[in-house]
Tab-separated table of C-alpha atoms and ligand atoms in Angstrom:
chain	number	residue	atom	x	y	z
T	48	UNK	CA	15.278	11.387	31.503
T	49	UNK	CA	14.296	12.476	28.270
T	50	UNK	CA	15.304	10.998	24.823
T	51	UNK	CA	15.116	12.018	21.519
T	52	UNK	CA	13.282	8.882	18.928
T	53	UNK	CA	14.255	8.887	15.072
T	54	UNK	CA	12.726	6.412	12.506
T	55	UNK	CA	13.071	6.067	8.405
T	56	UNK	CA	12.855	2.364	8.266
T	57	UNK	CA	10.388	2.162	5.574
T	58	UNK	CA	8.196	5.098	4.249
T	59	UNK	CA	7.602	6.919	7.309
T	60	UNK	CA	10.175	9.629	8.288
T	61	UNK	CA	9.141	10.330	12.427
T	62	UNK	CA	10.961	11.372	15.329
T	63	UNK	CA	9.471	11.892	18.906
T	64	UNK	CA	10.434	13.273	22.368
T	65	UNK	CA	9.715	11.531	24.918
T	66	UNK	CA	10.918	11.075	28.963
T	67	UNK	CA	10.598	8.333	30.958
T	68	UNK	CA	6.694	9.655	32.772
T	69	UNK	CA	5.784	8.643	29.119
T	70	UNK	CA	4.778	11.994	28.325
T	71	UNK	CA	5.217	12.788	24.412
T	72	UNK	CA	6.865	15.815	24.680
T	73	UNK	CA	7.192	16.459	20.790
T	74	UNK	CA	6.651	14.567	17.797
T	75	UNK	CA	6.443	14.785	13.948
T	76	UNK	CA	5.600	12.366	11.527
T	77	UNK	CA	5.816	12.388	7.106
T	78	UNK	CA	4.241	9.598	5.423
T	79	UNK	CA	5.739	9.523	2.092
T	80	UNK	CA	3.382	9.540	-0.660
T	81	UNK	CA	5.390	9.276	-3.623
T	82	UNK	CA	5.017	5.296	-3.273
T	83	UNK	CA	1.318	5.066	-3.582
T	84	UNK	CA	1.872	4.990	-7.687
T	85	UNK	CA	3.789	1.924	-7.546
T	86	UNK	CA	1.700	0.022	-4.929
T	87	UNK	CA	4.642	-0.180	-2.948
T	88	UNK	CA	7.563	1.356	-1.139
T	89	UNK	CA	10.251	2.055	-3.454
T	90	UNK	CA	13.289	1.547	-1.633
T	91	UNK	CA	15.886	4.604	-3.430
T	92	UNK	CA	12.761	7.109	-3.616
T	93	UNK	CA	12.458	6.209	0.100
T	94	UNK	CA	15.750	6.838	0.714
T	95	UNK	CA	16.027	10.598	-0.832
T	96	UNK	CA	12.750	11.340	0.414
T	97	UNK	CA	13.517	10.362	4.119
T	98	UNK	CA	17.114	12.548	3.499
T	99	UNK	CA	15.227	15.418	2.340
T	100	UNK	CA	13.220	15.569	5.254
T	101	UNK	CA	14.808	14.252	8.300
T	102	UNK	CA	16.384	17.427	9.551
T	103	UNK	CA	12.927	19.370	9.470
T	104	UNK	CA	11.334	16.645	11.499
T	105	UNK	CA	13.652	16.685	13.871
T	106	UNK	CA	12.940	20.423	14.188
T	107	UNK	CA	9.201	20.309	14.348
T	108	UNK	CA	9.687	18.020	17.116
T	109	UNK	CA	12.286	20.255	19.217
T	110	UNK	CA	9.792	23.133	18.379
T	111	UNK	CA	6.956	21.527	19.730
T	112	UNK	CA	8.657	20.095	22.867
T	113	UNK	CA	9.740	23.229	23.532
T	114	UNK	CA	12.931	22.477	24.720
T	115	UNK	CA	16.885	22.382	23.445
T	116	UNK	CA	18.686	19.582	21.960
T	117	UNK	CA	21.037	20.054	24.885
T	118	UNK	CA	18.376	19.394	27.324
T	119	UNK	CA	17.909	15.353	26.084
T	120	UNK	CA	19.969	12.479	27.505
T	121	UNK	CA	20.551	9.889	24.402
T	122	UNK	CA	19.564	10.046	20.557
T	123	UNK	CA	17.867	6.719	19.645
T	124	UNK	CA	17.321	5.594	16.343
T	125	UNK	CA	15.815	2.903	14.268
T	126	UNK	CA	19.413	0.969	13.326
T	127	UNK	CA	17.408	-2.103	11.401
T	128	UNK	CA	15.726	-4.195	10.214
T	129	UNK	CA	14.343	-2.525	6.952
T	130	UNK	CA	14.875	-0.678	3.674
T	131	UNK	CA	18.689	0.148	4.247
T	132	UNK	CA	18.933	3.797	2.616
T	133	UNK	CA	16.582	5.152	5.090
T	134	UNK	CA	17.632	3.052	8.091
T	135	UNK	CA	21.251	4.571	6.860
T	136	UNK	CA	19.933	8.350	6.977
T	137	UNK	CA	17.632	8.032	10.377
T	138	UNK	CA	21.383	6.563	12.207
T	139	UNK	CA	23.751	8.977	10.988
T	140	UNK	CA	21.343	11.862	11.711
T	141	UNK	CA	21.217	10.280	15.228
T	142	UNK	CA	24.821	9.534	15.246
T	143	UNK	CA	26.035	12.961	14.346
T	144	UNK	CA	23.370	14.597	16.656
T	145	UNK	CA	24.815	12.165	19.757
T	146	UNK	CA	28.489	13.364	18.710
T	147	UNK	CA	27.457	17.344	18.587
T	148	UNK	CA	25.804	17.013	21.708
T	149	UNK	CA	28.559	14.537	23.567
T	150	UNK	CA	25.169	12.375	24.835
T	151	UNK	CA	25.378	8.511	24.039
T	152	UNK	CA	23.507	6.769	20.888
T	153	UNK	CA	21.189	4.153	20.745
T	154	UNK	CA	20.642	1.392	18.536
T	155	UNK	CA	16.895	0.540	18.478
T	156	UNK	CA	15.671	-2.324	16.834
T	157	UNK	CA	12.403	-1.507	14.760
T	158	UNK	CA	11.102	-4.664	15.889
T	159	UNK	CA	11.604	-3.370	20.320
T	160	UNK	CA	9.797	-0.549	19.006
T	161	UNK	CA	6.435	-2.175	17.996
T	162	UNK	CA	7.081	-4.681	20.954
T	163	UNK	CA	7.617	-2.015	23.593
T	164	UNK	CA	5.124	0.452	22.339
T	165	UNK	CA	1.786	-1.130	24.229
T	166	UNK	CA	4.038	-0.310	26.892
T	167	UNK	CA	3.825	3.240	27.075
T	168	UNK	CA	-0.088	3.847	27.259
T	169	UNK	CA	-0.840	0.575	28.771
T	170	UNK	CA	0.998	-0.644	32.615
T	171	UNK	CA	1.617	-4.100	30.423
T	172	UNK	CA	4.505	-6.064	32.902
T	173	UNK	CA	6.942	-8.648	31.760
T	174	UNK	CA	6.611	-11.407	30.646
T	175	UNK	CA	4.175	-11.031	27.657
T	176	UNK	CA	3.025	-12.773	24.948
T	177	UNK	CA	3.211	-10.922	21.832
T	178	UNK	CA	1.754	-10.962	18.344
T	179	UNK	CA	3.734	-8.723	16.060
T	180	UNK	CA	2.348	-8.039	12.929
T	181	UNK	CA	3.428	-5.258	10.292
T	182	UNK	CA	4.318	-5.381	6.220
T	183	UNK	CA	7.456	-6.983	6.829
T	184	UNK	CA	7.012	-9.346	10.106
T	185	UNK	CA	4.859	-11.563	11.586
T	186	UNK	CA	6.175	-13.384	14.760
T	187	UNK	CA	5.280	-14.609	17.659
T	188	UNK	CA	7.254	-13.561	20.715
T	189	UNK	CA	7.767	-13.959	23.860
T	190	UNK	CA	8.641	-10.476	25.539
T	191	UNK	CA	11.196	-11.525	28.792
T	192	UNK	CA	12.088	-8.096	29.229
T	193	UNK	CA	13.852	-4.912	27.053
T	194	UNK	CA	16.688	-6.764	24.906
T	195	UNK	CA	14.916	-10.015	26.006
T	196	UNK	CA	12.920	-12.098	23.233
T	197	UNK	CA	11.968	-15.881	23.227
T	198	UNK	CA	10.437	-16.276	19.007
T	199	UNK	CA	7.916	-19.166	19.070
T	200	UNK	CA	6.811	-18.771	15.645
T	201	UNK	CA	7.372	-16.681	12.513
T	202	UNK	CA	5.631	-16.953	8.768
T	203	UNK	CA	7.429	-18.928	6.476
T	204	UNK	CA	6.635	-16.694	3.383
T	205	UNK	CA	4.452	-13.754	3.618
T	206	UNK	CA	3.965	-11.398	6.043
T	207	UNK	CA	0.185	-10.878	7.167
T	208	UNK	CA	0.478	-7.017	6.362
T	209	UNK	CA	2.184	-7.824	3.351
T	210	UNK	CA	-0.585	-10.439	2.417
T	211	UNK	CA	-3.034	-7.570	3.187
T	212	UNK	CA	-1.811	-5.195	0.588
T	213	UNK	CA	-1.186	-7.905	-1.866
T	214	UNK	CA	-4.669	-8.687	-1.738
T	215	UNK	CA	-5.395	-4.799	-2.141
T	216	UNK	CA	-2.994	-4.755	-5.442
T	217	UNK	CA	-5.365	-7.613	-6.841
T	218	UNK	CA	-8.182	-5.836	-6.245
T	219	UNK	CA	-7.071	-2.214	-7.129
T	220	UNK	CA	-7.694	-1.123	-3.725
T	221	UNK	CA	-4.061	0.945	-3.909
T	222	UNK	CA	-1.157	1.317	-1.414
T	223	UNK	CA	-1.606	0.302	2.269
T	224	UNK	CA	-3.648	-2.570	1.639
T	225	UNK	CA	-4.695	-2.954	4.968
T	226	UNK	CA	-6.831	0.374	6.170
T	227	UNK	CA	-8.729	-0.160	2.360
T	228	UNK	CA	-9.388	-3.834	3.003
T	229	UNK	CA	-10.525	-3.274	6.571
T	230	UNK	CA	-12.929	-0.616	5.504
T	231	UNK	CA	-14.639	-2.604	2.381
T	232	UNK	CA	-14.884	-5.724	4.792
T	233	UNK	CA	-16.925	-3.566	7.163
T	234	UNK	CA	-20.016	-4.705	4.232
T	235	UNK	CA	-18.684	-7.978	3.343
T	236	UNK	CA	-20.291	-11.181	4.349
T	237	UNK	CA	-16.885	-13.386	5.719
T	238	UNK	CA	-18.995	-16.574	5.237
T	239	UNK	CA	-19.382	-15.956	1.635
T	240	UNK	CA	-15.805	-17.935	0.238
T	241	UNK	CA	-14.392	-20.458	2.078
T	242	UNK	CA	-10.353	-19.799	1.716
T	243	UNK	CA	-7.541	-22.211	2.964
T	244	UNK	CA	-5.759	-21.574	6.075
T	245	UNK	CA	-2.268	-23.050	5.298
T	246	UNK	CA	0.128	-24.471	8.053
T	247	UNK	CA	-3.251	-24.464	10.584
T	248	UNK	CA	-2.596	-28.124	11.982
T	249	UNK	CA	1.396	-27.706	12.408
T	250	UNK	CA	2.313	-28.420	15.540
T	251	UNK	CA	4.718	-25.327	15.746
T	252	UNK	CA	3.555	-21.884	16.128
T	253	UNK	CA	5.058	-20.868	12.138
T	254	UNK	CA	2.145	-19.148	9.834
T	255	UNK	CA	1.786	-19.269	6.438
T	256	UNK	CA	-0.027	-16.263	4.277
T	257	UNK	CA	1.148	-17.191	0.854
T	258	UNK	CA	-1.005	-19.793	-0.210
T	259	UNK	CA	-4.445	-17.605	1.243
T	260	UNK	CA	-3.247	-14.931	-1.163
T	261	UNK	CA	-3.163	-16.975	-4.057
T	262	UNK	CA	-6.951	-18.620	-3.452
T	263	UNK	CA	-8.202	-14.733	-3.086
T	264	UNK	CA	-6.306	-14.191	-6.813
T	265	UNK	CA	-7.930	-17.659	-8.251
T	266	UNK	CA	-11.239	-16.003	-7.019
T	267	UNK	CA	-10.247	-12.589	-8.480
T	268	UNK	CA	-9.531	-14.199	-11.760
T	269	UNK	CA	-13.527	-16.015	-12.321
T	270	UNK	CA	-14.522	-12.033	-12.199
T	271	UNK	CA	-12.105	-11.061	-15.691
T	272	UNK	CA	-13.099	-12.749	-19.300
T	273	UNK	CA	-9.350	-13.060	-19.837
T	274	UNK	CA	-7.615	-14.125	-16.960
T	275	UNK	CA	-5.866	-10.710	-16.135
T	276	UNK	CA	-6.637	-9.358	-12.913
T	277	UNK	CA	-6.689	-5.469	-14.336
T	278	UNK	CA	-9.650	-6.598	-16.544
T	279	UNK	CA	-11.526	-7.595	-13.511
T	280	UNK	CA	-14.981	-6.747	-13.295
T	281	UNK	CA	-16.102	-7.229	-9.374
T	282	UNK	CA	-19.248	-5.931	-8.422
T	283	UNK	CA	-19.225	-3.741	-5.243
T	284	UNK	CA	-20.540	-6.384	-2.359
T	285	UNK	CA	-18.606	-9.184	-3.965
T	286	UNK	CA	-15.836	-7.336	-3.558
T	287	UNK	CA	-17.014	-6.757	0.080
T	288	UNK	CA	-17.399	-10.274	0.129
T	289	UNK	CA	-14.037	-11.053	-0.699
T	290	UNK	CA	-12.314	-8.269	1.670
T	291	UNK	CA	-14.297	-10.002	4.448
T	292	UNK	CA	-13.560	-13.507	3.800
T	293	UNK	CA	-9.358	-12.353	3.711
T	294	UNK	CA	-9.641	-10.815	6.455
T	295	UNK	CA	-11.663	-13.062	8.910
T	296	UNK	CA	-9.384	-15.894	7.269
T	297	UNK	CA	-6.229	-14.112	7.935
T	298	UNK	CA	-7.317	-13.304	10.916
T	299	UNK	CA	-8.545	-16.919	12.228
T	300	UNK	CA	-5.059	-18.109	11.226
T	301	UNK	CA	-3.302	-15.529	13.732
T	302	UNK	CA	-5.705	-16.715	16.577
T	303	UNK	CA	-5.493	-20.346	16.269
T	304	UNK	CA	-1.828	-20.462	16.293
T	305	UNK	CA	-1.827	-17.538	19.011
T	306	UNK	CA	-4.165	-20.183	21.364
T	307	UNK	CA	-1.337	-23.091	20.946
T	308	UNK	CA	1.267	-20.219	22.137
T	309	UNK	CA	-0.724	-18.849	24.593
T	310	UNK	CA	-0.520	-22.777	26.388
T	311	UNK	CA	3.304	-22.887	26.183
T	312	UNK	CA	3.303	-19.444	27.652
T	313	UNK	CA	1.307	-20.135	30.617
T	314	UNK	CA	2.792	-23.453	31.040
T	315	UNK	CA	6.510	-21.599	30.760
T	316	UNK	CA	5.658	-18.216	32.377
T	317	UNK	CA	3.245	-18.332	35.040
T	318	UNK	CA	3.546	-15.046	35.881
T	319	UNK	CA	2.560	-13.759	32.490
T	320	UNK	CA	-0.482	-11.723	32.135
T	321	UNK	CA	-0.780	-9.941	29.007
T	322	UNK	CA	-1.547	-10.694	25.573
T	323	UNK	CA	-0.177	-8.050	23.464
T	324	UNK	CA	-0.338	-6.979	19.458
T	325	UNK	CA	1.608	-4.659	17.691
T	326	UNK	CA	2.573	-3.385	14.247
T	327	UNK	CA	0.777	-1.564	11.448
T	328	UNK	CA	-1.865	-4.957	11.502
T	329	UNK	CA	-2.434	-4.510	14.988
T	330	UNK	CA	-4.704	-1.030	13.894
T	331	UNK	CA	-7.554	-3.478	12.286
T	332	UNK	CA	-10.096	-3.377	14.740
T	333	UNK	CA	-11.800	-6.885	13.449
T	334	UNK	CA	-8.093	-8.799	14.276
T	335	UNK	CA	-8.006	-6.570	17.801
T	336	UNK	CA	-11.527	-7.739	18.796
T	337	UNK	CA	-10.490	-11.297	18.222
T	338	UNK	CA	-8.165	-10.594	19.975
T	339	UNK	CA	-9.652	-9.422	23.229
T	340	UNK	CA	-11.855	-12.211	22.973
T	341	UNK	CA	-8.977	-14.681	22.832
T	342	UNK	CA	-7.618	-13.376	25.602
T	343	UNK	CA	-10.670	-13.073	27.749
T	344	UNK	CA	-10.819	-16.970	27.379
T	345	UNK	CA	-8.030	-17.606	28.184
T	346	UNK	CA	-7.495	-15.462	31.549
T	347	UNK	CA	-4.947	-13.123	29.883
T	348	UNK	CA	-5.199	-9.230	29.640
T	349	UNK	CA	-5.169	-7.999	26.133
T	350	UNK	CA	-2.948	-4.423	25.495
T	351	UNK	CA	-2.562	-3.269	22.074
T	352	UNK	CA	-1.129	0.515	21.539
T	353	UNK	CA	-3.115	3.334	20.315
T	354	UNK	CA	-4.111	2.730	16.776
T	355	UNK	CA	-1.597	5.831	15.860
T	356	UNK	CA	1.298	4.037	17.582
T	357	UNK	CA	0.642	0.523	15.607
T	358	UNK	CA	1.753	2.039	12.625
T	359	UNK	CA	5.138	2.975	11.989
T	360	UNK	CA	6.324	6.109	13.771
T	361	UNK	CA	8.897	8.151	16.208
T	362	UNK	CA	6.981	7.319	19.724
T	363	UNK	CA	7.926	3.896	19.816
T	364	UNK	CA	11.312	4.146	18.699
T	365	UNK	CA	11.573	7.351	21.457
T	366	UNK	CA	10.153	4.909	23.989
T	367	UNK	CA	12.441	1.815	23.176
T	368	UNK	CA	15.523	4.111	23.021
T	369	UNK	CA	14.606	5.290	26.544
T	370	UNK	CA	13.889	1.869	28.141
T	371	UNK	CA	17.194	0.534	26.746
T	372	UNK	CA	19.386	4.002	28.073
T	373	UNK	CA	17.578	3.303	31.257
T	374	UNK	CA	19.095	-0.089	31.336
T	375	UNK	CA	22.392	1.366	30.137
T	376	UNK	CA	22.143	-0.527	26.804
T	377	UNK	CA	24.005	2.258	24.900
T	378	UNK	CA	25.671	1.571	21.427
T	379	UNK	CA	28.882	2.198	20.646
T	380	UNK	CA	29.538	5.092	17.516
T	381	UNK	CA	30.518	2.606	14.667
T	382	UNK	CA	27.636	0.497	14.990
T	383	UNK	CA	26.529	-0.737	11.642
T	384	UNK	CA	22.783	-0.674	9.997
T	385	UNK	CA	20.822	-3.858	9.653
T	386	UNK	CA	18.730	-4.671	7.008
T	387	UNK	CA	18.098	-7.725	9.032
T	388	UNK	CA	18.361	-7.857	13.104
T	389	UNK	CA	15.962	-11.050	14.347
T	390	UNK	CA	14.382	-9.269	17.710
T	391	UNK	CA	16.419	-12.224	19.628
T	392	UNK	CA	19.856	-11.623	18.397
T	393	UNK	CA	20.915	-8.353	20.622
T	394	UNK	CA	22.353	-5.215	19.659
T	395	UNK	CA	25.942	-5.149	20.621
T	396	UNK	CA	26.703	-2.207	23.315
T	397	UNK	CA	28.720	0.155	24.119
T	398	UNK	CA	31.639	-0.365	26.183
T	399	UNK	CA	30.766	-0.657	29.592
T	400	UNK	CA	27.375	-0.500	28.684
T	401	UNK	CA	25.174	-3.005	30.700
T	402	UNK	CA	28.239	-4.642	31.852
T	403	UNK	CA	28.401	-6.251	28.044
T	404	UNK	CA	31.380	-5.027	25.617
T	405	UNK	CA	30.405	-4.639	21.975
H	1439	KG4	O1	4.326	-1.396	11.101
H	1439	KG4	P1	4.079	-0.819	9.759
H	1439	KG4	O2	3.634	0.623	9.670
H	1439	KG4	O3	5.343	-0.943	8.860
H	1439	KG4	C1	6.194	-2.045	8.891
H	1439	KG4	O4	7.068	-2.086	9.799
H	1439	KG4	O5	5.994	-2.932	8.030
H	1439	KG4	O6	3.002	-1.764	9.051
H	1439	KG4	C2	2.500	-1.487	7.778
H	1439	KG4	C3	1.571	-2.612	7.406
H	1439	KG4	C4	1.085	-2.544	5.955
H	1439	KG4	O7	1.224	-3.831	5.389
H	1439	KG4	C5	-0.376	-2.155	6.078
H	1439	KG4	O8	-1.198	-2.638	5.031
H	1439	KG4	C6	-0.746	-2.793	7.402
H	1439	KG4	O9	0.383	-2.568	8.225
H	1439	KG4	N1	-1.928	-2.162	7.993
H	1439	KG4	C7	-3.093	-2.806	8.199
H	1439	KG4	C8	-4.012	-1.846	8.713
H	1439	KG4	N2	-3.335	-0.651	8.825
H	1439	KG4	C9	-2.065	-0.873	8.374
H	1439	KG4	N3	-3.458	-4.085	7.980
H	1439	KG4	C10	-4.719	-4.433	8.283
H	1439	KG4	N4	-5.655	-3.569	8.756
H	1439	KG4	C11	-5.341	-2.277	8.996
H	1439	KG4	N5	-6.243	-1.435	9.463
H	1440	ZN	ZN1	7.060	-1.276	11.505
């Protein structure tokens, strides 16, 4: 079984091959750069950008598998949630491909492809608990099985990757946030500021990121004579200082609501064993050694993928486009883009498909 991955949900135009031994027969991966000026992703540029290159990625990654499009079983792509013009351009490339080659498509949630992607370097087993955490999301899941979600908790503003390059934009630290603010930390002392941890004592397992942004920017501010944060002056370890702080902060937050969800899921799943993180935050090594250490406490074994398959790229969406086809989840020909699909509303499939009619 092998199955062709594409994804253009944001700035990263990937595809992979991959079959179901969860060998990586081919992949290819662009990171657009053209956003790094704006210290953002800019949607339209996004869009042209992941049209002018999706057909050569595709390419590369049939070159390097070595192998014809006739010899895959089902064209998966990335069908939502994200930046619409690109999720647009990675489905109809998939679409079209599926018709040409009279082999099924496959909606793939981008959200199943950061949850399922520990999955294909580690043996991780459902049930697990899983902290997903990119520039868009930041849930807490329960992962029953492929097309199977229980959300315990989500943030009610921010996400903590979006909170992370915030932070960077005060600072001038550029576009991702994350991989600068993780590297300055490395010298920071995180005792130095004491920042708020907002929505801590809930008794829910929601997160908050907005209000820890805005005490780093009141701390920004004491470092410019005027106010402006582009007239800041920071000296190099105060600004190591500060990177620290965010991150242990940010960081803390994750873990102390993770703990109250890791109770309900051993009280609800007992046969759970795995504590999981995925997403573009999941490649900060300070948050995955919390992490372990959470878990080790707690009698759970922690997975996270490869720091190259935390980020956005065509593996994962390869790998959650096989698991569904495997199940028979197939989706029918007119289904529709979404710019927003919550991981535990399903995709609707095709007829016949999984015994479920669209
Ligand atoms: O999963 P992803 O590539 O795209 C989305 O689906 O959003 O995640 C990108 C996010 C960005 O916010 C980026 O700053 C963050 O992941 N990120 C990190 C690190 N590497 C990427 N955040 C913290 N530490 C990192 N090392
Ligand atoms: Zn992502």
């Amino acid at each position: 079984m092998i199955v062709l991955g594409i994804e253009s949900s944001c700035d990263e135009t990937a595809a992979a091959i991959v079959n179901y031994k969860k060998e990586i027969l081919g992949e290819a991966l662009l990171s657009q750069e053209e956003h790094k000026a704006f210290g953002g992703v800019v949607p339209e540029i996004a869009a042209r950008s992941h049209l002018e290159h999706i057909d050569s990625i595709i390419e590369q990654c049939f070159k390097k598998a070595n192998i014809s499009p006739k010899d895959i079983d089902a064209v998966a792509a990335a069908s939502g949630p994200g930046l619409i013009g690109g999720v647009i351009v990675g489905v109809m490339a998939a679409k079209a491909m599926a018709i040409a080659l009279n082999k099924p498509f496959v909606a793939v949630n981008h959200l199943e492809g950061h949850a399922l992607a520990a999955r294909i370097s580690n043996d991780v087993e459902f049930p697990y608990l899983l902290l997903l955490v990119s520039g868009g999301h930041c849930q807490i899941l329960v992962v029953k099985d492929v097309d199977k979600y229980e959300r315990l908790g989500t943030t009610i503003d921010d996400a903590v990757g979006e909170a992370f390059d915030k932070v960077a934009k005060m600072l001038g630290l550029g576009y991702p946030g994350g991989p600068a603010i993780e590297k300055i930390a490395q010298s920071g002392d995180k005792t130095r500021f004491t920042l708020p941890r907002p929505l801590i004592g809930s008794n829910d397992y929601n997160l908050s990121f907005s209000g820890l942004k805005t005490a780093v920017r009141k701390i920004i501010e004491t470092y410019s004579p005027d106010g402006n944060l582009a007239h800041a002056n920071i000296p190099a370890q105060d600004m190591a200082d500060i990177c620290a702080c965010f991150q242990y902060t940010a960081t803390d937050c994750l873990c102390r609501k993770l703990k109250k969800a890791i109770e309900y899921f051993k009280k609800q799943y007992p046969n759970g064993k795995h504590l999981v993180v995925s997403g573009g935050v999941a490649s900060n090594v300070y948050l995955r050694s919390q992490l372990q250490k959470l878990a080790d406490e707690n009698n759970l074994i922690f997975a996270a993928p490869p720091i190259r398959f935390c980020t956005d790229n065509g593996v994962m969406i390869a790998w959650a486009g096989l698991e569904r086809f495997r199940k028979n989840y197939t989706s029918p020909l007119d289904f529709k883009p979404r710019p927003r699909w919550p991981l535990d509303i399903n995709a609707p499939k095709a007829a016949g498909a999984g015994g479920v009619k669209a």
